[in-house]
């Protein structure tokens, strides 16, 4: 009797501890968001005061208005969406096909091909900026949607292939064999058999591509110069002078940029975590 | 399988071929085909009515305030006066990114027609070496009231490669009421500074708000203190051109004084983590009695983000004199920060040059920046005084007008690209008491030596 109460008590207290721990983690994760939204409603002069959070008095909705009018959020948002959609689509299709070639086909250059793709994982973005600028300049791709789309895809393919291969190695070949016996072509196998069964991986690769493209800035400032092709992060620097900055409007822009990301995370959180371990365990 | 592979390689070969064609076509037709239509129209119609389009590259993305506003106002006016001219603006900030992109533009010969430029050898030299910049003659600006020394930092081998836009100088902004409430007067000697720090110690008021996160304001402070200690700016100028040395008793004494300021809480707790906006807001919110910054912050007195009580009680004063009277307040740390250059390699560089010269007619740049309370031009602006200037604007005019000695470039601007950061880091370290004044003096002398060797190979 005594022993059982003490274990129950122990279980309960460890539960409380767990709950407390999780509550702290949750608070730490959510606080920056609250902080960001709070700051987006303050006057620039209110920043860096003694209080961490400050009640906006009055609410500076003008920051959001500025974000749209002066920060061109709507125009740059459209550009970000265009770039992201193309990057995601191409990355998914190309990586799927490439990883099928590497994981399923037997030919002598296979090892080298997969080696080449993996080597690309370690190329730092910074080392490519200047050479890419020269190449794009030569072929008139500078200041163009393609000057963002192409390098973004290039940097995403190795990681995506890595994820796809991991998944493909765990799927049985029996279905494909059956499909080939039934007369399905190679392209057919890839798009009618493999693509549907790797939906969770496609989702995660898509999310990964989206996050990368959405937050990408260093390539954008190097390759883009006209307003027509600027992406969302440019809205942020729209509010910096040489010295002072309009912090309120910057936080409003940050809130607007972060919003799609937060929504996306909420919708796909299972997929994101699942896919990163997809293929890790056979089953 | 084999068939598919050969198809694949066929496609690859085709792709290579097509892109190669693209290249050769490109180099054959026109090196900068973006300007192809322009050059065509330029050759068909001489003078007045040809359509010109050129690019203006600025480090002020905010076009609604500050210097960005001044630039935009002038660009808009020029376009409405010259309907055949179209100027597109590209902006990029912060400055390191701007400088990186400038480098990329320079190495690929795509420098924008008019570009913001800093007037120091380390910024100008790579562009001059690449023949990227148009030269100006002093006569281009005759009668526009330019301060004579203003062109010095844009001049290399006797040729002018840029137009200076601002007179920058270091001052102390002070909140008169906050000082008076604590029984204090604005400081006139450095001893007063320590008195103020002592009086405010227990009051939760920062004596001087200082942006310590960016190391450059610390270097300005260092210059100011050295100038008072040694009675002028000779010391660091000579240390830079190696006729003198930073390893000097006055430098050591200055470093000691600065370390004492830090330990006595002159800049508040944790100022090394306070960034530009933080320091500015600390002062603007009335939580600091003074603020060390350049004249360009004069707009703080009209910034509606701050309480009226603070704005109405702002004054600007020079960095206080030394206690022994050797360093006077009329020795002003003043330099000509930034300006504009014109690309020599574009189709429309002639028209761009015309615009740049027009921009710096005194009724344009000088008048616009003065009337809008944006900054001090590198030109005489007396005739544009309206009588509606703010208190701070008048204080600053007084400081500039009373100055008998100008420093020219501040010390950090004289270092080479690769050594500038080590110099600033050394100052930050010294202020964080991570090095002794003696070691500090030796260290920056070594850096100055390295810089000199790099700049004069």
PDB file of C-alpha atoms in Angstrom, chain A residues 239-247 250, chain B residues 59-62 65-68 93-95 116 118 165-169 211 214 216-217 220 275-278 280 291 293-298 335-338 374-375 410 413:
ATOM      1  CA  UNK A 239      13.468  50.913 -43.529  1.00  0.00           C
ATOM      2  CA  UNK A 240      17.139  51.405 -42.774  1.00  0.00           C
ATOM      3  CA  UNK A 241      18.835  54.729 -43.277  1.00  0.00           C
ATOM      4  CA  UNK A 242      22.591  55.083 -43.134  1.00  0.00           C
ATOM      5  CA  UNK A 243      22.300  55.491 -39.382  1.00  0.00           C
ATOM      6  CA  UNK A 244      18.814  55.396 -37.907  1.00  0.00           C
ATOM      7  CA  UNK A 245      16.212  52.773 -38.708  1.00  0.00           C
ATOM      8  CA  UNK A 246      12.447  52.624 -38.579  1.00  0.00           C
ATOM      9  CA  UNK A 247      12.329  49.698 -36.157  1.00  0.00           C
ATOM     10  CA  UNK A 250      10.861  46.555 -39.629  1.00  0.00           C
TER      11      UNK A 250
ATOM     12  CA  UNK B  59      23.136  53.166 -49.373  1.00  0.00           C
ATOM     13  CA  UNK B  60      19.943  54.849 -48.135  1.00  0.00           C
ATOM     14  CA  UNK B  61      16.987  52.515 -48.787  1.00  0.00           C
ATOM     15  CA  UNK B  62      14.681  54.772 -46.809  1.00  0.00           C
ATOM     16  CA  UNK B  65      13.693  60.576 -44.604  1.00  0.00           C
ATOM     17  CA  UNK B  66      17.308  61.542 -44.064  1.00  0.00           C
ATOM     18  CA  UNK B  67      19.740  61.612 -46.935  1.00  0.00           C
ATOM     19  CA  UNK B  68      17.640  59.161 -48.899  1.00  0.00           C
ATOM     20  CA  UNK B  93      22.044  48.628 -46.858  1.00  0.00           C
ATOM     21  CA  UNK B  94      23.797  48.134 -44.439  1.00  0.00           C
ATOM     22  CA  UNK B  95      27.143  49.508 -45.535  1.00  0.00           C
ATOM     23  CA  UNK B 116      27.473  56.644 -53.340  1.00  0.00           C
ATOM     24  CA  UNK B 118      33.390  56.963 -49.444  1.00  0.00           C
ATOM     25  CA  UNK B 165      28.426  65.530 -49.694  1.00  0.00           C
ATOM     26  CA  UNK B 166      28.660  66.041 -45.934  1.00  0.00           C
ATOM     27  CA  UNK B 167      30.681  67.799 -43.313  1.00  0.00           C
ATOM     28  CA  UNK B 168      30.638  65.326 -40.436  1.00  0.00           C
ATOM     29  CA  UNK B 169      31.818  66.194 -36.969  1.00  0.00           C
ATOM     30  CA  UNK B 211      26.944  52.951 -29.237  1.00  0.00           C
ATOM     31  CA  UNK B 214      29.537  49.241 -33.456  1.00  0.00           C
ATOM     32  CA  UNK B 216      33.465  53.011 -34.936  1.00  0.00           C
ATOM     33  CA  UNK B 217      31.897  55.422 -32.401  1.00  0.00           C
ATOM     34  CA  UNK B 220      35.726  58.610 -32.648  1.00  0.00           C
ATOM     35  CA  UNK B 275      23.847  49.278 -30.648  1.00  0.00           C
ATOM     36  CA  UNK B 276      23.230  52.423 -32.629  1.00  0.00           C
ATOM     37  CA  UNK B 277      19.478  52.540 -32.209  1.00  0.00           C
ATOM     38  CA  UNK B 278      19.777  51.507 -28.586  1.00  0.00           C
ATOM     39  CA  UNK B 280      19.973  56.818 -29.634  1.00  0.00           C
ATOM     40  CA  UNK B 291      24.784  61.256 -26.274  1.00  0.00           C
ATOM     41  CA  UNK B 293      27.449  61.077 -31.921  1.00  0.00           C
ATOM     42  CA  UNK B 294      28.046  62.988 -35.121  1.00  0.00           C
ATOM     43  CA  UNK B 295      26.228  66.095 -36.343  1.00  0.00           C
ATOM     44  CA  UNK B 296      24.029  63.874 -38.519  1.00  0.00           C
ATOM     45  CA  UNK B 297      21.861  63.087 -35.508  1.00  0.00           C
ATOM     46  CA  UNK B 298      20.533  66.649 -35.370  1.00  0.00           C
ATOM     47  CA  UNK B 335      35.756  64.979 -41.726  1.00  0.00           C
ATOM     48  CA  UNK B 336      34.007  64.737 -45.034  1.00  0.00           C
ATOM     49  CA  UNK B 337      32.032  61.567 -44.941  1.00  0.00           C
ATOM     50  CA  UNK B 338      30.868  60.147 -48.166  1.00  0.00           C
ATOM     51  CA  UNK B 374      19.157  66.426 -42.679  1.00  0.00           C
ATOM     52  CA  UNK B 375      22.875  67.076 -42.444  1.00  0.00           C
ATOM     53  CA  UNK B 410      39.234  60.512 -38.437  1.00  0.00           C
ATOM     54  CA  UNK B 413      39.259  56.002 -42.042  1.00  0.00           C
TER      55      UNK B 413
END
